[in-house]
Coordinates of C-alpha atoms in Angstrom, one line a residue:
X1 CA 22.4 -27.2 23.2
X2 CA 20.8 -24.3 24.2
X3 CA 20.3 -23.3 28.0
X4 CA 17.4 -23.2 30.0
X5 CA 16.8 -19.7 29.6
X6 CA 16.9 -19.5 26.1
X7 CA 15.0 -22.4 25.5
X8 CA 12.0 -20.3 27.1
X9 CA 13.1 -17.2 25.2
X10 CA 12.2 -19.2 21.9
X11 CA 9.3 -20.4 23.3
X12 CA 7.8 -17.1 24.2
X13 CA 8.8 -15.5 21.3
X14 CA 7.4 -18.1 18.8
X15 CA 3.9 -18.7 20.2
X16 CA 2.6 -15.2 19.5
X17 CA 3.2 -15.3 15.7
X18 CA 1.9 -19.1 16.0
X19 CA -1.4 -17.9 17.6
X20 CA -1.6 -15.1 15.5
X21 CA -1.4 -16.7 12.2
X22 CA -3.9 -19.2 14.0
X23 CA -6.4 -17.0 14.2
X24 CA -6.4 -15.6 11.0
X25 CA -6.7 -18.9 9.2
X26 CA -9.5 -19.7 11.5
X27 CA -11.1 -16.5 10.2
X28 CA -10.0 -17.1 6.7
X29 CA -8.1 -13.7 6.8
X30 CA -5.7 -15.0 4.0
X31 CA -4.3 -11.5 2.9
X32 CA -3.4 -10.7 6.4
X33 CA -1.3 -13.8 7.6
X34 CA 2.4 -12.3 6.3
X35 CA 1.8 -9.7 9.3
X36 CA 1.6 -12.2 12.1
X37 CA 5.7 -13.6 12.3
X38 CA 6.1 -9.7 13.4
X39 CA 4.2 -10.3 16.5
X40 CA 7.2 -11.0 18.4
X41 CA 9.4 -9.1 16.1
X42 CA 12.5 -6.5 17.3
X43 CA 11.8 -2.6 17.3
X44 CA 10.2 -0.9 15.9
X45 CA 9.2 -4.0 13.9
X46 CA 6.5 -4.9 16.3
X47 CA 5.2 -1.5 16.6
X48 CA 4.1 -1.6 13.2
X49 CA 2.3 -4.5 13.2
X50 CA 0.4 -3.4 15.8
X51 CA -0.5 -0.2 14.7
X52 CA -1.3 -1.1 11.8
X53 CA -3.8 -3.5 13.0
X54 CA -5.1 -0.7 14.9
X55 CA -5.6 1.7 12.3
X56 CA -7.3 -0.5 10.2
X57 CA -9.7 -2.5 13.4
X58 CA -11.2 -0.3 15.0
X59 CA -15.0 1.8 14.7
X60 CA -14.7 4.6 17.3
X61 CA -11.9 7.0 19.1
X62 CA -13.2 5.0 22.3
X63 CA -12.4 2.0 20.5
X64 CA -9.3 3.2 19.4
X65 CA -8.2 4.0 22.4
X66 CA -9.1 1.2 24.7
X67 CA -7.5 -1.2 22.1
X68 CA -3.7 1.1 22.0
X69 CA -3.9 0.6 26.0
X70 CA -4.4 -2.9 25.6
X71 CA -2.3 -3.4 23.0
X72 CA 0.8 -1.1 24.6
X73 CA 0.7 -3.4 27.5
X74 CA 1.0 -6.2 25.9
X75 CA 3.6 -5.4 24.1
X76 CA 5.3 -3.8 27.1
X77 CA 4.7 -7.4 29.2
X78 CA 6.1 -9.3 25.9
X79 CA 8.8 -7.1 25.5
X80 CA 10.2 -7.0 28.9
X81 CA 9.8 -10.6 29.2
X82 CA 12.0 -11.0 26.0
X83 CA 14.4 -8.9 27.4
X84 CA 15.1 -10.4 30.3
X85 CA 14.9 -14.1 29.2
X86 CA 17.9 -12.8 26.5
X87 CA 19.7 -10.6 28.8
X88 CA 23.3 -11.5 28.4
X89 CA 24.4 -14.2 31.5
X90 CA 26.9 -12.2 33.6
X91 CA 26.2 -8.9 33.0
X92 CA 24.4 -7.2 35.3
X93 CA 20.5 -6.3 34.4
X94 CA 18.4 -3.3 35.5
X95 CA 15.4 -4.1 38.0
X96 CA 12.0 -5.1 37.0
X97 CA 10.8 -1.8 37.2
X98 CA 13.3 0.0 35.2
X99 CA 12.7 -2.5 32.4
X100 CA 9.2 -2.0 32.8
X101 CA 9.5 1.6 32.7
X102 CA 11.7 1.6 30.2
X103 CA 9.5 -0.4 27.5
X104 CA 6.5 1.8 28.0
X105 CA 8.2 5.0 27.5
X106 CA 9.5 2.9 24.1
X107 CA 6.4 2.0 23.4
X108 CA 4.8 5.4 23.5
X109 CA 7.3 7.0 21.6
X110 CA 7.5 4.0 18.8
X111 CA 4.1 4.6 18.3
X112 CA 4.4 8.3 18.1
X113 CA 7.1 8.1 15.6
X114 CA 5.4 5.0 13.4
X115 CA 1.6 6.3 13.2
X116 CA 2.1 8.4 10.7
X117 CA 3.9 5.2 8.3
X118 CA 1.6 3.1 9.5
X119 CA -1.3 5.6 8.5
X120 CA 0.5 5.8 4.8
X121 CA 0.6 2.0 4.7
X122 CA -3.3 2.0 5.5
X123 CA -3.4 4.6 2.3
X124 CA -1.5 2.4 0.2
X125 CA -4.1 0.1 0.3
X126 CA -6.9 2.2 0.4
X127 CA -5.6 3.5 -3.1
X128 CA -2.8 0.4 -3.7
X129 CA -0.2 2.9 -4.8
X130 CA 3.3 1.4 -4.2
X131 CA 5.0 4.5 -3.5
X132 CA 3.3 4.9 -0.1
X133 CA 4.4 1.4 1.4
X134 CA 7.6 1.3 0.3
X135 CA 8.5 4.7 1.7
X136 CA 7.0 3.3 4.9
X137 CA 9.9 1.1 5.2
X138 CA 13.1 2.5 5.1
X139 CA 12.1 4.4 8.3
X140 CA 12.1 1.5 10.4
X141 CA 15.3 0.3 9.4
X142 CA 17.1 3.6 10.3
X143 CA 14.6 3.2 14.0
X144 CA 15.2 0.1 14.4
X145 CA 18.8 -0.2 16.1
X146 CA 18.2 3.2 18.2
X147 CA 15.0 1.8 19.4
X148 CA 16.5 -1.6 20.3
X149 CA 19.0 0.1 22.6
X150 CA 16.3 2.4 24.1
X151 CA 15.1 -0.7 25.7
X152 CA 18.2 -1.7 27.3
X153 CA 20.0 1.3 27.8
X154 CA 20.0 4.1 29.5
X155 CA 22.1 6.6 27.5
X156 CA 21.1 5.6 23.9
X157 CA 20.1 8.9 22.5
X158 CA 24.2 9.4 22.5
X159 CA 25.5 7.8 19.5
X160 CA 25.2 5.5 16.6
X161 CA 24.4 2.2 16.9
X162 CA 27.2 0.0 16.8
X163 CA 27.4 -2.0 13.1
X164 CA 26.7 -5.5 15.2
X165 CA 23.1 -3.9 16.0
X166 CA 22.2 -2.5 12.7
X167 CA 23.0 -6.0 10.6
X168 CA 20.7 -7.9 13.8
X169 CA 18.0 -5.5 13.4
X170 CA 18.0 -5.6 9.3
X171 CA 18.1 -9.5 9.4
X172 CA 15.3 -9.0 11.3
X173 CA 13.8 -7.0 8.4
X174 CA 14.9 -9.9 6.0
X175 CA 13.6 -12.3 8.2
X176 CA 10.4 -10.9 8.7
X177 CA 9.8 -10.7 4.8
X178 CA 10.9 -14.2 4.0
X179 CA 8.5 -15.1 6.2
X180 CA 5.7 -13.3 5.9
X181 CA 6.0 -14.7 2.5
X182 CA 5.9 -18.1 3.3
X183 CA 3.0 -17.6 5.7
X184 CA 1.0 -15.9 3.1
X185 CA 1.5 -18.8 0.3
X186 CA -1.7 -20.5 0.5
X187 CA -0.4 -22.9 3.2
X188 CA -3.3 -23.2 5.6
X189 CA -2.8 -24.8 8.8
X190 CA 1.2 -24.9 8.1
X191 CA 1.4 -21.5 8.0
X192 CA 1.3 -21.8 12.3
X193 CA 4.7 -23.9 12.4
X194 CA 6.1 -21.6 10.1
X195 CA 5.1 -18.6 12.2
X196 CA 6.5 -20.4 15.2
X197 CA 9.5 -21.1 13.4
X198 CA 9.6 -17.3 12.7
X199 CA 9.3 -16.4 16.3
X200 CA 11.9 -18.5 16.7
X201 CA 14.3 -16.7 14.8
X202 CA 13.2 -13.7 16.3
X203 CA 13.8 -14.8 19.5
X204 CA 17.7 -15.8 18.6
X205 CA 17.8 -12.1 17.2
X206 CA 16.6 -10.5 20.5
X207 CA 19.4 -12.2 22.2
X208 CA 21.7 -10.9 19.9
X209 CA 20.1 -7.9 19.7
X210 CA 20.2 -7.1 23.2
X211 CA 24.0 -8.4 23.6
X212 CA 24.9 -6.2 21.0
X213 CA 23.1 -2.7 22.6
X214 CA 24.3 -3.4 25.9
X215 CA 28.1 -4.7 24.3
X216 CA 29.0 -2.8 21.8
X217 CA 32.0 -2.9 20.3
X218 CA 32.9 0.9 19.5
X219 CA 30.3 4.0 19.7
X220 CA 31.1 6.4 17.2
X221 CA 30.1 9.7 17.7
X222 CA 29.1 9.4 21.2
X223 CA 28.9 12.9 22.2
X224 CA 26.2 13.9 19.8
X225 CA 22.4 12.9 20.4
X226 CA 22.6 11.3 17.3
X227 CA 18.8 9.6 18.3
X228 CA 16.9 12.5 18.6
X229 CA 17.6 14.2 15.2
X230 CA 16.8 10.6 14.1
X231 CA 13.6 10.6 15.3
X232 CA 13.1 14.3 14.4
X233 CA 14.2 13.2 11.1
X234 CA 12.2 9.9 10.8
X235 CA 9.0 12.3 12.3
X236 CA 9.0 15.0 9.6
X237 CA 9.9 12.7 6.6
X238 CA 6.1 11.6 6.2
X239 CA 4.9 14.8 5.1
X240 CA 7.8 15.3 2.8
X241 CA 7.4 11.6 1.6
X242 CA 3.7 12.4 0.4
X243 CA 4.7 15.6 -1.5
X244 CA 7.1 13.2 -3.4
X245 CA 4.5 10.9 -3.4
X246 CA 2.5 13.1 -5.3
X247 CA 4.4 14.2 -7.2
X248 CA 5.4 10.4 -9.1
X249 CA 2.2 8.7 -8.6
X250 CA 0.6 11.6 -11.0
X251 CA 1.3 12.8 -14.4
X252 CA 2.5 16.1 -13.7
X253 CA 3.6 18.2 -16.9
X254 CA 2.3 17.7 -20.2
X255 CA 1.9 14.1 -21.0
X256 CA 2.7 12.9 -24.4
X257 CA 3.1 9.1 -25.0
X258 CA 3.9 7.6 -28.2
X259 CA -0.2 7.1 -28.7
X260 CA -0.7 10.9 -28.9
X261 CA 2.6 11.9 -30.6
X262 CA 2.7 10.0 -33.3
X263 CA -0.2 8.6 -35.9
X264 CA -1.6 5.1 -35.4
X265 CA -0.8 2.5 -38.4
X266 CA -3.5 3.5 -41.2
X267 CA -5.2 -0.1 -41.1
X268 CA -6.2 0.8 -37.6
X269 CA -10.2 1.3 -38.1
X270 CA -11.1 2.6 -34.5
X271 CA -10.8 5.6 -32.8
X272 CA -9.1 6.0 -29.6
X273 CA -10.2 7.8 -26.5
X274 CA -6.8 8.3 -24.1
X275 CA -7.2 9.5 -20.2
X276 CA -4.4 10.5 -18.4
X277 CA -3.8 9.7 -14.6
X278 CA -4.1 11.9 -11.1
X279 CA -2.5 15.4 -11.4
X280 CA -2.6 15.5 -15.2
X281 CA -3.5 18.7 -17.1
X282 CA -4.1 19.0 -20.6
X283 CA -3.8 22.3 -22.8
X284 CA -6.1 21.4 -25.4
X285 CA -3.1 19.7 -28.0
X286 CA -4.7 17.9 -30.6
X287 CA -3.1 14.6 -30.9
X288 CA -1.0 13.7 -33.8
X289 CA -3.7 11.5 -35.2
X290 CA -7.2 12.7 -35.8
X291 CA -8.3 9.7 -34.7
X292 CA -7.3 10.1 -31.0
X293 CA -8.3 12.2 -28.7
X294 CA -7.5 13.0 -24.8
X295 CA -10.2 12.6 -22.7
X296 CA -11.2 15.8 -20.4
X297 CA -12.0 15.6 -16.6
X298 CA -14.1 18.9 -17.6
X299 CA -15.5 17.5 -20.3
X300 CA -16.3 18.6 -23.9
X301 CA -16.7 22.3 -25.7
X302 CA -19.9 23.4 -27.5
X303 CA -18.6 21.3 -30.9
X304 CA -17.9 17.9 -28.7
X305 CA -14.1 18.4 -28.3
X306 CA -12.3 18.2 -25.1
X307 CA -12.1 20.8 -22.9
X308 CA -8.3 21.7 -21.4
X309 CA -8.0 21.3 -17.8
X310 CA -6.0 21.9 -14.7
X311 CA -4.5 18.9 -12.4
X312 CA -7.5 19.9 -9.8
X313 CA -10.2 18.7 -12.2
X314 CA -8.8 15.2 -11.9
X315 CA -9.9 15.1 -8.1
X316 CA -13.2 14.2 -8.7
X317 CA -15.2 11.0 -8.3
X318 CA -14.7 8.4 -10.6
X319 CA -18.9 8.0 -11.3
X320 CA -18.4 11.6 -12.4
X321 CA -15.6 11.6 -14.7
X322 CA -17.2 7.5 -16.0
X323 CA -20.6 10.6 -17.2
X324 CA -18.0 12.6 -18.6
X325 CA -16.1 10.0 -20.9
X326 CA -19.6 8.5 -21.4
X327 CA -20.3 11.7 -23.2
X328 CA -17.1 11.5 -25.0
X329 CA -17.5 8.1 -26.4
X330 CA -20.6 9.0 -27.6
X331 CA -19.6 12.5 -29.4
X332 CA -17.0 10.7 -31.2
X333 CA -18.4 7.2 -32.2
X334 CA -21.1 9.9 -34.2
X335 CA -18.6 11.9 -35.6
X336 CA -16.2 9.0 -36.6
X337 CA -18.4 6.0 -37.3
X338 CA -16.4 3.7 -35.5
X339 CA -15.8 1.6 -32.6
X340 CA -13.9 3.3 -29.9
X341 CA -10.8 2.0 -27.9
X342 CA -10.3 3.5 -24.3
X343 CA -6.9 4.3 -23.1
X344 CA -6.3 4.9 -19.7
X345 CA -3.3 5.5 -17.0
X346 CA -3.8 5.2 -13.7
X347 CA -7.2 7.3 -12.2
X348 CA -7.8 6.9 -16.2
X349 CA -7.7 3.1 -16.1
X350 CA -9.8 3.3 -13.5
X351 CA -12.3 5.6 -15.0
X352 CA -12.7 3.7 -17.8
X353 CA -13.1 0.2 -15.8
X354 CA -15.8 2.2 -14.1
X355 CA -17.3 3.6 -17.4
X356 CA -17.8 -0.1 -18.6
X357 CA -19.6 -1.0 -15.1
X358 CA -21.9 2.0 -15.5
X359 CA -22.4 0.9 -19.7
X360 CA -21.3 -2.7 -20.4
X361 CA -22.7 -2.5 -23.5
X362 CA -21.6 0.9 -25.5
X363 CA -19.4 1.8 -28.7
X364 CA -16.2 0.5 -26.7
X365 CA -15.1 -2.6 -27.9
X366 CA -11.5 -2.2 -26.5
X367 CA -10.1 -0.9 -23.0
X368 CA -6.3 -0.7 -22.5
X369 CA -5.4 -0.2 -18.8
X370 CA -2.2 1.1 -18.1
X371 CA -1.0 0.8 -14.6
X372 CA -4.2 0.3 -13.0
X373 CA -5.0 0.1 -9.2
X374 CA -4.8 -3.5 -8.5
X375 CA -6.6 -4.6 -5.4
X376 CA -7.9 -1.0 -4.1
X377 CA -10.3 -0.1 -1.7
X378 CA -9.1 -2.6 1.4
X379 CA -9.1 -0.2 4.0
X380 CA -11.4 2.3 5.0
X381 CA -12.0 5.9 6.9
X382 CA -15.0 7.8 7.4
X383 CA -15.3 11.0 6.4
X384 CA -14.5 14.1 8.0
X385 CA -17.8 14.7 9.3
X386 CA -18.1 11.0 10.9
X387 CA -16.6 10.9 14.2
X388 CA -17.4 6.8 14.2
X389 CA -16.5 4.1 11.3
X390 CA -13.9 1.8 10.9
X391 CA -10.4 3.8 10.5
X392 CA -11.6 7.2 11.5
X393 CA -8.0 7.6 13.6
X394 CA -6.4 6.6 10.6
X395 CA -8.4 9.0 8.5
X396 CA -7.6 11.9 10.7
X397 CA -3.7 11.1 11.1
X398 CA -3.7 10.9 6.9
X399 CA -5.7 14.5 7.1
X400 CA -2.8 16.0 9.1
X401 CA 0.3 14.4 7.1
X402 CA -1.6 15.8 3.7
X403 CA -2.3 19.2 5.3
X404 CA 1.0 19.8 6.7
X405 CA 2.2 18.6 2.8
X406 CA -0.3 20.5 1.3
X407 CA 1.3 24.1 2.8
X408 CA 4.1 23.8 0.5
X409 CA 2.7 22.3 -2.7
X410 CA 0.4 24.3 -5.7
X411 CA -2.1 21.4 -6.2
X412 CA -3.3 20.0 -2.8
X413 CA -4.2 16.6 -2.2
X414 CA -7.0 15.5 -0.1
X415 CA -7.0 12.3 1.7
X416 CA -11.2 12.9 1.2
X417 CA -11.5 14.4 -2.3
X418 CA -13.8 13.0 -4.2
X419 CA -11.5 10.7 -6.2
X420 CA -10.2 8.6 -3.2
X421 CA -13.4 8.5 -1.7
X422 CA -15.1 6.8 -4.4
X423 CA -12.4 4.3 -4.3
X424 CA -13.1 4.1 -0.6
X425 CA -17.2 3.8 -0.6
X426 CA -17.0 1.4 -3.8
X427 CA -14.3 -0.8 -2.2
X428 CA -16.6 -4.6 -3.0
X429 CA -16.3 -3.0 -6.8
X430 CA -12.6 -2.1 -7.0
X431 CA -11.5 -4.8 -4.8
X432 CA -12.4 -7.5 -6.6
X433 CA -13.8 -6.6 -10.2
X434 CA -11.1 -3.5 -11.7
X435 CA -9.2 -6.4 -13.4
X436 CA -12.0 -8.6 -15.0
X437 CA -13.9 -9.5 -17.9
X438 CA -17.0 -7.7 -19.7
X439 CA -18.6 -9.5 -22.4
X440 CA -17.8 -8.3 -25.7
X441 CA -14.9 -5.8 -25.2
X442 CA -11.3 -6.6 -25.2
X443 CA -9.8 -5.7 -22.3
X444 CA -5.6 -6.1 -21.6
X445 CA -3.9 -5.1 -18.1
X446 CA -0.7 -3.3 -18.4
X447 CA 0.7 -3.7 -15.1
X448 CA 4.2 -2.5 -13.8
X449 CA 6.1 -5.2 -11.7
X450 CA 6.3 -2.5 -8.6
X451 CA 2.3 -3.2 -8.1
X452 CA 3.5 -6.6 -6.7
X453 CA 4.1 -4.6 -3.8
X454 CA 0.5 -3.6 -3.5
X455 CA -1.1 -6.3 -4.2
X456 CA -2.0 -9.3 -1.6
X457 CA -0.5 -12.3 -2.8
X458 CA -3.2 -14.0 -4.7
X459 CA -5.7 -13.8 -8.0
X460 CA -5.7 -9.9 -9.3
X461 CA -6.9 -10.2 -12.7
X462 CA -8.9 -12.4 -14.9
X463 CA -8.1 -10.8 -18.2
X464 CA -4.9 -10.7 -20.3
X465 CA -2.0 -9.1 -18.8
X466 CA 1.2 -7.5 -20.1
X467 CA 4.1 -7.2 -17.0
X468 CA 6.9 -5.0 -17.7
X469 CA 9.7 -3.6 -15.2
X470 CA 8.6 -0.6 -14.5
X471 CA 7.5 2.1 -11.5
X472 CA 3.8 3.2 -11.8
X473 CA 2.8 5.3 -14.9
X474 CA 6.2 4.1 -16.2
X475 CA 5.2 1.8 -19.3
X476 CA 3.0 3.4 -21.3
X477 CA 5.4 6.1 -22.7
X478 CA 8.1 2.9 -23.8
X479 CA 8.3 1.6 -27.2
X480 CA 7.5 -1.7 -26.4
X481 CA 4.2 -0.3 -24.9
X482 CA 3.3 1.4 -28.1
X483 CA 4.0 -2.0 -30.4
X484 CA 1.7 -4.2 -28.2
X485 CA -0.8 -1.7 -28.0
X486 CA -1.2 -1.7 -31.7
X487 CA -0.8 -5.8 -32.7
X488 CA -4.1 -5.0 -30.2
X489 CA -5.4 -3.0 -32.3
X490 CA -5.1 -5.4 -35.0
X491 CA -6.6 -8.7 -33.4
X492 CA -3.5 -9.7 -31.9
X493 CA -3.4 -11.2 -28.4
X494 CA -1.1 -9.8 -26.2
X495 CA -0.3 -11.5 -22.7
X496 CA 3.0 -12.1 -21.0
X497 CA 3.6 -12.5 -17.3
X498 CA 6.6 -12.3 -15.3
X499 CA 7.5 -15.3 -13.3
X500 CA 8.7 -13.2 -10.2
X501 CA 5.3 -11.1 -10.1
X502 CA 4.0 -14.1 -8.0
X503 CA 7.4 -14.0 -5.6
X504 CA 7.0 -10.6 -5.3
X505 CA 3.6 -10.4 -4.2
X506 CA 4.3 -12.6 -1.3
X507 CA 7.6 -10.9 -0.1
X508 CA 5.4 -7.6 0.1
X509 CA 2.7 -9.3 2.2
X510 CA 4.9 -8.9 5.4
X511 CA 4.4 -4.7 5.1
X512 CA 1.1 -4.4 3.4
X513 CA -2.0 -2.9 6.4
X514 CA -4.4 -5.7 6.7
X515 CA -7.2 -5.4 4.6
X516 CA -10.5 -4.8 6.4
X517 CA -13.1 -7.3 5.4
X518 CA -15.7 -6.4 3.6
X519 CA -18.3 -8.1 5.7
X520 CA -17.5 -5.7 8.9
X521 CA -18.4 -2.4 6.9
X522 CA -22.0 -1.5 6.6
X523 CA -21.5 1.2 4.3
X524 CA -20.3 -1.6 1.6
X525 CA -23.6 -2.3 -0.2
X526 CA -22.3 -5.8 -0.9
X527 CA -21.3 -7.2 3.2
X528 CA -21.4 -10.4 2.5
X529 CA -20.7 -10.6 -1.3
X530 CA -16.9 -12.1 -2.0
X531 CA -13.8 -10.8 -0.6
X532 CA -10.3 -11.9 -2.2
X533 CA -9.1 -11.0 1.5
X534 CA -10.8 -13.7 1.8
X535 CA -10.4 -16.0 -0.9
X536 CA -7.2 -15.1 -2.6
X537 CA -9.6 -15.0 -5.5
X538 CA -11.1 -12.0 -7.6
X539 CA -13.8 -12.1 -10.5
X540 CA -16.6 -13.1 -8.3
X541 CA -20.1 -11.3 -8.2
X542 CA -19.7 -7.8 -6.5
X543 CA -22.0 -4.9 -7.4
X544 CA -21.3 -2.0 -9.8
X545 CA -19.9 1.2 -7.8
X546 CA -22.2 4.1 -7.3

């Protein structure tokens, strides 16, 4: 049985998930409850939760600020408090005031070092591209056992971490995502004992946690501040993680999939528009069949063919390039005579979903959307020029991790170009309507597995959809790709989903930012129209984007 002392460890570290994931389902803030078993997490664990929170909640710099100094000293208070209660029993424990000291000088620098993650985290779901959360990650598992000792002992920047520390501190991680899972399943009320239960377990692994920093084993390397180039390392990687972030989540290089290298089948009686993603460029290559065409992000020449055009041109707002293909459609539906298929990849999925907003009724009959963003526009930041709004910190931290990126890289990405921010002000549209229905023109989602992770574990589409293992922008250049595209083509329905998509969703929940509701934002157009934060539910009335 446990003791006395470890009884009330438990306690204390299970109630704030419990009251947490109270709250939200009192609010009916379903895509948010995987966060709250981190409440009482280990480092840096907690740290992101709470900044994340913070990025995302808050309308002012005043605001901002007033809620990180309430915020740090709460988490100073619960962390000291956790300390103590799990301090190993005969060993001998620093005063109050160390411990107090020592947890805020923690918590300063955690948040230091985790902002700029956290602010990527709030861009994945601004733009729900995978690659940022997932790079978010594996910087707090290298933190987290240097930062667990920071709290409990004095010399920690010597060293590594003994192996007993690093496997508490990633069970932690495991925990925390089994968890989050379960709490974001749909449960309602049960979702509180289960984020008690959480805290729980986190509780157990402070106290092993703690007993491990303060008894380790064997230090290896104890001479060399092995923390601090950590740290240094973990602070520098952001701006190197968005340059290779840009670099995969575009099509760089000449893009040639199977639909413009090679001719369609010849009973195939429509012609085919095809729009490459973000950081494409096109030279002006006819495609194999004449047929097909690439759509331009500068439009069409004086004879209605597409322009060639460098990666820059794909920055623009998606209204923009919607009037461009709009044109496009129309210039070839007269020259061909027939009904026109839309193609698109990524930013190109997405301008075509917003091309049949703008004209649900057109020469389109068909709209293939390869690797769209699922779920996008949940989190918000003003422009530039704003110095109030919901997430304006967050937009300025993202504005110094792309512009220290941006010295080193030919094609500069902009955290406020007009591509992203037409995600951003749209966000009722995009949220909830990218994935749905328009009367009278076939529409199939082909959707890579990795966008479970960027996705909030509930409804995302109401039209077919085709899964496939794959990274973003990875399945439209397979085989398999090409053969479903065309039994489209020819009447056939095409649908197949995965049976882990679902799984995977919820395991992601625990690291996603919490989406901003669209209710709070008064630069949504639709406040109070439906919000799958919400609801878990998409396909309900929202208004066209702009």
């Amino acid at each position: 049985m446990p003791d006395r002392r470890t009884t009330l460890l438990l306690v204390v570290a299970a109630v704030p998930p419990a009251v947490e994931v109270g709250l939200l389902v009192w609010l009916n803030l379903q895509a948010a409850e995987g966060l709250a078993p981190q409440a009482s997490a280990v480092w840096p664990y907690d740290s992101y939760h709470d900044l994340r929170w913070l990025l995302v909640y808050h309308s002012s710099w005043a605001g901002f600020v007033v809620e990180f100094l309430v915020v740090a000293v709460l988490r100073v208070v619960l962390s000291v408090a956790l300390i103590a209660l799990a301090w190993p029993v005969g060993t001998h424990r620093p005063s109050w005031g160390w411990l107090f000291q020592r947890n805020t000088v923690v918590t300063l620098l955690a948040a230091l070092i985790i902002a700029p993650w956290a602010a990527l985290s709030v861009a994945a779901a601004g733009v729900a591209l995978s690659w940022y959360l997932l790079a978010s990650l594996l910087p707090l598992l290298v933190l987290a056992p240097f930062l667990q000792r920071a709290v409990v002992v004095a010399d920690w920047w010597r060293g590594l971490p003994s192996i007993e520390l690093t496997g508490w501190t990633s069970l932690n991680f495991v925990l925390l995502t089994v968890a989050g899972a379960a709490t974001s399943s749909g449960v309602g009320w049960w979702a509180v004992p289960i984020a008690a239960l959480a805290g729980v377990a986190n509780g157990l692994l402070w106290k092993r946690t703690v007993s491990a920093a303060l008894l380790p084993r064997r230090i290896l390397l104890y001479r060399v501040p092995v923390a601090p180039l950590a740290v240094v390392l973990v602070m520098v990687s952001p701006v190197v993680a968005q340059g290779v972030i840009g670099v995969n989540a575009g099509t760089r290089g000449e893009w040639r999939p199977p639909v413009l290298s090679q001719s369609l089948p010849a009973d195939i009686d429509r012609a085919v528009i095809v729009l490459a993603g973000y950081a494409s460029h096109y030279n002006g290559q006819p495609a194999a069949d004449p047929f097909v065409e690439r759509f331009s992000y500068r439009g069409l020449d004086g004879q209605g063919r597409p322009l060639p055009y460098e990666p820059q041109a794909t920055q623009q707002a998606l209204g923009t390039s919607a009037d461009l293909l709009s044109a496009h459609v129309d210039a070839l539906h007269r020259r061909t005579g027939r009904r026109i298929v839309l193609l698109g990849q990524s930013e190109g999925a997405m301008v075509a979903r917003t091309y049949l907003a703008k004209r649900p009724r057109s020469p389109v009959d068909t709209v293939l959307l390869f690797s769209p963003l699922v779920r996008a526009g949940r989190t918000y930041y003003p422009p530039p020029d704003q110095q109030t709004g919901w997430g304006v910190a967050a937009g300025w931290l993202l504005r110094g991790i792309f512009g220290l990126a941006n010295l080193t890289k030919p094609v500069k990405d902009d955290p406020d170009g007009p591509f992203v921010r037409s995600i951003l002000d749209n966000a009722p549209f995009y949220r909830n309507q990218t994935l749905c229905p328009v009367p009278g023109v076939v529409m199939v989602a082909f959707v890579p597995t990795v966008t479970a992770a960027e996705s909030p574990p509930g409804e995302y589409a109401d039209i077919p959809v085709f899964q496939l293992p794959a990274f973003h922008g990875g399945i439209i250049g397979r085989a398999v790709a090409q053969r479903r595209l065309v039994e489209i083509l020819r009447g056939v329905a095409v649908e197949d989903r995965r049976a882990e998509y679902a799984p995977l969703q919820r395991l992601a929940a625990a690291w996603q930012a919490p989406p901003l509701a669209l209710s709070l934002n008064p630069v949504w157009r639709d406040p109070t129209g439906p919000d799958p934060a919400r609801t878990g539910k998409v396909c309900e009335t929202s208004r066209s984007p702009r």
